[in-house]
Short mmCIF file of C-alpha atoms and ligand atoms in Angstrom, two decimals:
data_model
loop_
_atom_site.label_atom_id
_atom_site.label_comp_id
_atom_site.label_asym_id
_atom_site.label_seq_id
_atom_site.Cartn_x
_atom_site.Cartn_y
_atom_site.Cartn_z
CA MET A 1 65.70 0.13 -57.44
CA ASN A 2 69.11 1.65 -56.67
CA LEU A 3 71.73 -0.33 -54.78
CA ALA A 4 71.34 1.58 -51.51
CA GLY A 5 67.59 0.94 -51.82
CA ILE A 6 68.12 -2.82 -52.17
CA ILE A 7 70.12 -2.91 -48.95
CA ALA A 8 67.78 -0.54 -47.08
CA LYS A 9 64.77 -2.63 -48.07
CA ALA A 10 66.36 -5.84 -46.73
CA ARG A 11 67.22 -4.07 -43.47
CA SER A 12 63.70 -2.65 -43.11
CA GLU A 13 62.38 -6.20 -43.45
CA ASN A 14 64.80 -7.30 -40.70
CA ARG A 15 66.51 -9.77 -42.99
CA ALA A 16 69.83 -11.33 -42.03
CA ALA A 17 70.84 -11.55 -45.67
CA LEU A 18 69.82 -10.29 -49.09
CA ASP A 19 67.63 -12.71 -51.00
CA GLU A 20 69.15 -14.21 -54.15
CA LEU A 21 67.51 -11.77 -56.56
CA ALA A 22 68.59 -8.73 -54.52
CA GLY A 23 72.12 -10.14 -54.27
CA LYS A 24 72.24 -10.57 -58.02
CA GLN A 25 70.89 -7.05 -58.58
CA LEU A 26 73.74 -5.78 -56.44
CA LEU A 27 76.27 -7.78 -58.49
CA ALA A 28 74.74 -6.54 -61.74
CA GLY A 29 75.04 -2.99 -60.40
CA PHE A 30 78.79 -3.57 -60.21
CA GLY A 31 78.90 -4.88 -63.77
CA ILE A 32 78.97 -8.61 -63.01
CA SER A 33 76.87 -10.80 -65.35
CA VAL A 34 73.93 -12.60 -63.76
CA PRO A 35 71.27 -14.76 -65.44
CA LYS A 36 68.14 -13.05 -66.70
CA SER A 37 65.41 -13.97 -64.22
CA VAL A 38 61.84 -13.49 -63.04
CA VAL A 39 60.42 -14.21 -59.58
CA VAL A 40 57.00 -15.88 -59.52
CA ALA A 41 54.74 -16.37 -56.53
CA GLY A 42 53.57 -19.80 -57.65
CA ALA A 43 52.57 -22.11 -60.48
CA ASP A 44 49.84 -19.70 -61.71
CA GLU A 45 52.42 -17.14 -62.81
CA VAL A 46 54.68 -19.52 -64.74
CA ALA A 47 53.07 -19.11 -68.17
CA ALA A 48 53.51 -15.32 -68.19
CA ALA A 49 57.07 -15.51 -66.82
CA PHE A 50 58.04 -18.21 -69.32
CA THR A 51 57.47 -15.88 -72.28
CA LYS A 52 60.01 -13.39 -70.91
CA LEU A 53 62.89 -15.87 -70.67
CA THR A 54 64.78 -18.15 -73.06
CA PRO A 55 64.70 -21.83 -72.03
CA PRO A 56 66.16 -24.06 -70.73
CA LEU A 57 65.52 -22.49 -67.33
CA VAL A 58 66.50 -23.05 -63.72
CA LEU A 59 63.89 -23.00 -60.94
CA LYS A 60 64.95 -22.09 -57.39
CA ILE A 61 63.16 -21.69 -54.12
CA VAL A 62 63.38 -18.21 -52.55
CA SER A 63 63.23 -18.56 -48.78
CA PRO A 64 64.98 -16.83 -45.88
CA ASP A 65 64.96 -20.20 -44.10
CA ILE A 66 66.81 -22.16 -46.79
CA LEU A 67 70.53 -21.58 -47.14
CA HIS A 68 71.51 -24.55 -49.28
CA LYS A 69 68.74 -24.74 -51.81
CA SER A 70 69.89 -27.92 -53.59
CA ASP A 71 70.16 -29.85 -50.31
CA ALA A 72 66.57 -28.83 -49.57
CA GLY A 73 65.26 -29.97 -52.96
CA GLY A 74 64.97 -26.32 -53.98
CA VAL A 75 66.87 -26.24 -57.29
CA ARG A 76 65.87 -27.76 -60.64
CA VAL A 77 67.95 -27.14 -63.74
CA ASP A 78 67.35 -27.62 -67.46
CA LEU A 79 63.57 -27.11 -67.47
CA LYS A 80 62.29 -26.70 -71.02
CA SER A 81 58.58 -25.99 -70.87
CA GLY A 82 56.01 -24.18 -68.77
CA ALA A 83 54.41 -27.51 -67.91
CA GLU A 84 57.73 -28.90 -66.68
CA ILE A 85 58.23 -25.82 -64.48
CA THR A 86 54.71 -25.95 -63.06
CA ALA A 87 55.20 -29.61 -62.14
CA ALA A 88 58.62 -28.84 -60.63
CA ILE A 89 57.11 -26.08 -58.44
CA ARG A 90 54.45 -28.46 -57.13
CA GLN A 91 57.10 -31.07 -56.37
CA MET A 92 59.38 -28.52 -54.74
CA MET A 93 56.61 -27.30 -52.44
CA ASN A 94 56.27 -30.87 -51.17
CA ALA A 95 59.94 -31.39 -50.35
CA PRO A 96 60.16 -31.81 -46.54
CA ALA A 97 62.65 -28.96 -46.01
CA VAL A 98 60.57 -26.63 -48.19
CA ARG A 99 57.20 -27.49 -46.63
CA ASP A 100 58.37 -26.18 -43.27
CA ALA A 101 59.98 -22.98 -44.60
CA ARG A 102 58.72 -19.47 -45.23
CA ILE A 103 58.55 -19.11 -49.01
CA ASP A 104 59.01 -15.74 -50.70
CA GLY A 105 58.54 -17.15 -54.20
CA PHE A 106 60.33 -19.03 -56.93
CA LEU A 107 63.17 -17.66 -59.00
CA LEU A 108 63.08 -18.67 -62.67
CA GLU A 109 66.28 -17.94 -64.52
CA GLU A 110 68.13 -18.68 -67.73
CA MET A 111 70.95 -21.25 -67.71
CA ALA A 112 74.50 -19.94 -67.80
CA PRO A 113 76.69 -21.29 -70.63
CA PRO A 114 78.47 -24.43 -69.39
CA GLY A 115 81.89 -23.98 -67.84
CA GLN A 116 84.06 -24.36 -64.76
CA GLU A 117 82.44 -23.50 -61.43
CA VAL A 118 84.43 -21.02 -59.34
CA VAL A 119 83.68 -19.57 -55.91
CA VAL A 120 84.31 -15.92 -55.11
CA GLY A 121 83.87 -14.99 -51.48
CA ALA A 122 84.33 -12.19 -49.03
CA VAL A 123 84.66 -11.87 -45.28
CA ARG A 124 85.19 -8.89 -43.04
CA ASP A 125 88.18 -9.08 -40.77
CA PRO A 126 87.87 -6.90 -37.64
CA GLN A 127 91.49 -5.81 -38.09
CA PHE A 128 92.04 -5.76 -41.85
CA GLY A 129 88.56 -4.96 -43.18
CA PRO A 130 87.21 -6.76 -46.23
CA LEU A 131 89.07 -9.78 -47.61
CA VAL A 132 88.30 -11.32 -50.99
CA MET A 133 88.64 -15.03 -51.70
CA VAL A 134 88.65 -17.22 -54.79
CA GLY A 135 88.64 -20.98 -55.26
CA LEU A 136 87.52 -23.61 -57.72
CA GLY A 137 84.02 -24.97 -57.14
CA GLY A 138 82.96 -28.30 -55.72
CA ILE A 139 85.48 -30.51 -53.95
CA PHE A 140 88.33 -28.04 -54.48
CA VAL A 141 86.78 -25.62 -51.99
CA GLU A 142 84.73 -27.98 -49.85
CA VAL A 143 87.19 -30.85 -49.37
CA LEU A 144 90.61 -29.52 -50.31
CA ALA A 145 90.12 -25.92 -49.06
CA ASP A 146 92.13 -24.82 -52.09
CA VAL A 147 91.46 -21.07 -51.87
CA ALA A 148 93.41 -17.82 -52.09
CA PHE A 149 92.70 -14.71 -49.97
CA ARG A 150 93.77 -11.06 -50.23
CA ILE A 151 93.06 -7.94 -48.23
CA CYS A 152 91.02 -5.40 -50.24
CA PRO A 153 91.50 -3.39 -52.31
CA ILE A 154 93.23 -5.72 -54.76
CA THR A 155 94.91 -4.84 -58.06
CA ARG A 156 94.66 -6.73 -61.35
CA LEU A 157 98.05 -8.30 -60.59
CA ASP A 158 96.82 -9.43 -57.15
CA ALA A 159 93.79 -11.06 -58.78
CA GLN A 160 95.98 -12.84 -61.34
CA GLU A 161 98.30 -14.07 -58.59
CA MET A 162 95.37 -15.33 -56.55
CA LEU A 163 94.34 -17.59 -59.45
CA ALA A 164 97.92 -18.70 -60.09
CA GLU A 165 98.41 -19.79 -56.49
CA LEU A 166 95.46 -22.19 -56.47
CA LYS A 167 96.66 -25.80 -56.42
CA GLY A 168 93.94 -26.57 -58.95
CA ALA A 169 94.95 -23.69 -61.25
CA ALA A 170 95.61 -26.15 -64.09
CA VAL A 171 91.87 -26.91 -64.22
CA LEU A 172 91.25 -23.37 -65.48
CA LYS A 173 93.75 -23.91 -68.25
CA GLY A 174 91.89 -26.96 -69.50
CA ALA A 175 93.40 -29.96 -67.72
CA ARG A 176 92.37 -33.49 -68.77
CA GLY A 177 91.01 -32.61 -72.17
CA ARG A 178 88.63 -29.90 -70.97
CA ARG A 179 88.50 -26.52 -72.66
CA PRO A 180 90.36 -23.67 -70.98
CA VAL A 181 88.13 -21.06 -69.36
CA SER A 182 88.57 -17.31 -69.36
CA GLN A 183 90.89 -16.38 -66.49
CA ASP A 184 90.42 -12.73 -67.48
CA ALA A 185 86.69 -13.07 -66.79
CA ILE A 186 87.47 -14.31 -63.24
CA VAL A 187 90.01 -11.54 -62.71
CA ASP A 188 87.39 -8.99 -63.80
CA VAL A 189 84.89 -10.32 -61.28
CA LEU A 190 87.52 -10.30 -58.51
CA LEU A 191 88.25 -6.64 -59.29
CA LYS A 192 84.58 -5.69 -59.39
CA ILE A 193 84.20 -7.31 -55.96
CA GLY A 194 87.53 -6.58 -54.28
CA GLY A 195 89.15 -3.80 -56.32
CA GLU A 196 89.57 -0.15 -55.45
CA ASP A 197 86.08 0.82 -56.65
CA GLY A 198 84.67 -2.63 -56.03
CA LEU A 199 81.60 -3.74 -54.15
CA LEU A 200 83.43 -4.57 -50.92
CA MET A 201 85.22 -1.22 -50.67
CA ARG A 202 82.01 0.67 -51.39
CA HIS A 203 79.92 -1.44 -49.00
CA ALA A 204 82.53 -2.24 -46.37
CA ASP A 205 80.08 -1.63 -43.52
CA ASP A 206 77.07 -3.37 -45.04
CA PHE A 207 78.15 -7.01 -45.25
CA LYS A 208 79.62 -9.48 -42.78
CA GLU A 209 80.26 -12.00 -45.50
CA ALA A 210 79.34 -12.64 -49.08
CA ASP A 211 79.78 -15.24 -51.76
CA ILE A 212 79.16 -16.01 -55.37
CA ASN A 213 78.90 -19.79 -55.39
CA PRO A 214 79.14 -20.60 -58.17
CA LEU A 215 80.45 -18.20 -60.75
CA ILE A 216 80.23 -20.29 -63.95
CA VAL A 217 83.20 -19.49 -66.16
CA SER A 218 83.23 -20.43 -69.84
CA GLU A 219 85.75 -19.73 -72.59
CA SER A 220 84.34 -16.28 -73.15
CA GLY A 221 82.89 -15.01 -69.89
CA ALA A 222 81.61 -15.59 -66.36
CA VAL A 223 78.07 -15.60 -64.93
CA ALA A 224 77.24 -15.39 -61.20
CA VAL A 225 74.43 -17.92 -60.76
CA ASP A 226 74.16 -17.82 -56.97
CA ALA A 227 74.77 -14.91 -54.63
CA ARG A 228 74.63 -14.57 -50.87
CA PHE A 229 75.22 -11.36 -48.94
CA VAL A 230 74.97 -11.53 -45.14
CA LEU A 231 74.15 -8.12 -43.65
CA THR A 232 76.04 -6.62 -40.71
P1 LIG K 301 72.52 -23.73 -53.73
O1 LIG K 301 73.98 -23.39 -53.66
O2 LIG K 301 71.73 -22.90 -52.76
O3 LIG K 301 72.24 -25.17 -53.61
P2 LIG K 301 72.60 -22.70 -56.49
O4 LIG K 301 71.81 -21.51 -56.88
O5 LIG K 301 74.07 -22.51 -56.32
O6 LIG K 301 71.94 -23.30 -55.17
O7 LIG K 301 72.33 -23.85 -57.54
C1 LIG K 301 72.89 -25.15 -57.37
C2 LIG K 301 73.67 -25.55 -58.60
O8 LIG K 301 72.82 -25.53 -59.74
C3 LIG K 301 74.81 -24.59 -58.95
O9 LIG K 301 75.99 -24.93 -58.24
C4 LIG K 301 74.95 -24.82 -60.45
O10 LIG K 301 75.71 -25.99 -60.70
C5 LIG K 301 73.52 -25.07 -60.89
N1 LIG K 301 72.91 -23.81 -61.35
C6 LIG K 301 72.19 -22.94 -60.60
N2 LIG K 301 71.76 -21.90 -61.34
C7 LIG K 301 72.23 -22.11 -62.59
C8 LIG K 301 72.12 -21.36 -63.83
N3 LIG K 301 71.45 -20.23 -63.92
N4 LIG K 301 72.75 -21.87 -64.91
C9 LIG K 301 73.42 -23.04 -64.85
N5 LIG K 301 73.56 -23.78 -63.71
C10 LIG K 301 72.96 -23.32 -62.60
MG1 LIG K 302 75.17 -22.06 -54.60
#
């Protein structure tokens, strides 16, 4: 499906936001790496889906009612066999927050190479239009609010400066014995989202807010493993 089709379909279904797969298709359409994935309706479809992917896999609930999948018991990582996945689906369906939700299916996807988790976000300012944001994942964003914003469109230099101004910037360079991660890969994603020809400039009227949380950045690249696009 083309990108306009993905957005039109979500609107025709009266959705407030794109589902995770649609969000990732949109990112992929702008050249951002996303995990290879398959959506299954339930445990019966796991065996067929399993042959199309390379384990270990991640299993995620797909529901318009569940925003924070992990909090709801809707994410399982590092699953290595069809039997493990089938059992995880059964367990997931019994989690209290999942039992009460509308369920569109289960997303099965490959694991991203390990790395530093980064958040890339976007909001629409009534005065300035789209803004792009970057921060380091986990407590850096949630507790320390260590983030950098720019008005779109941004240049490569803007993107590099955004990373440099994070208080936690040293983490990307491999603080405390960890390997450095590819800052270029983050800059590339920021440009594909917030640059001149980026997603936000091309879809300025489509989204109220968006985020990739997390983008997992390794030494050699970056993979968007979660995507949320809230429609206007
Ligand atoms: P949510 O934010 O809704 O709880 P995510 O899709 O972000 O759900 O998944 C939760 C966490 O699981 C991520 O922050 C990441 O640490 C891990 N994770 C999710 N998908 C993958 C993946 N494909 N590869 C590696 N880790 C993943
Ligand atoms: Mg997430």
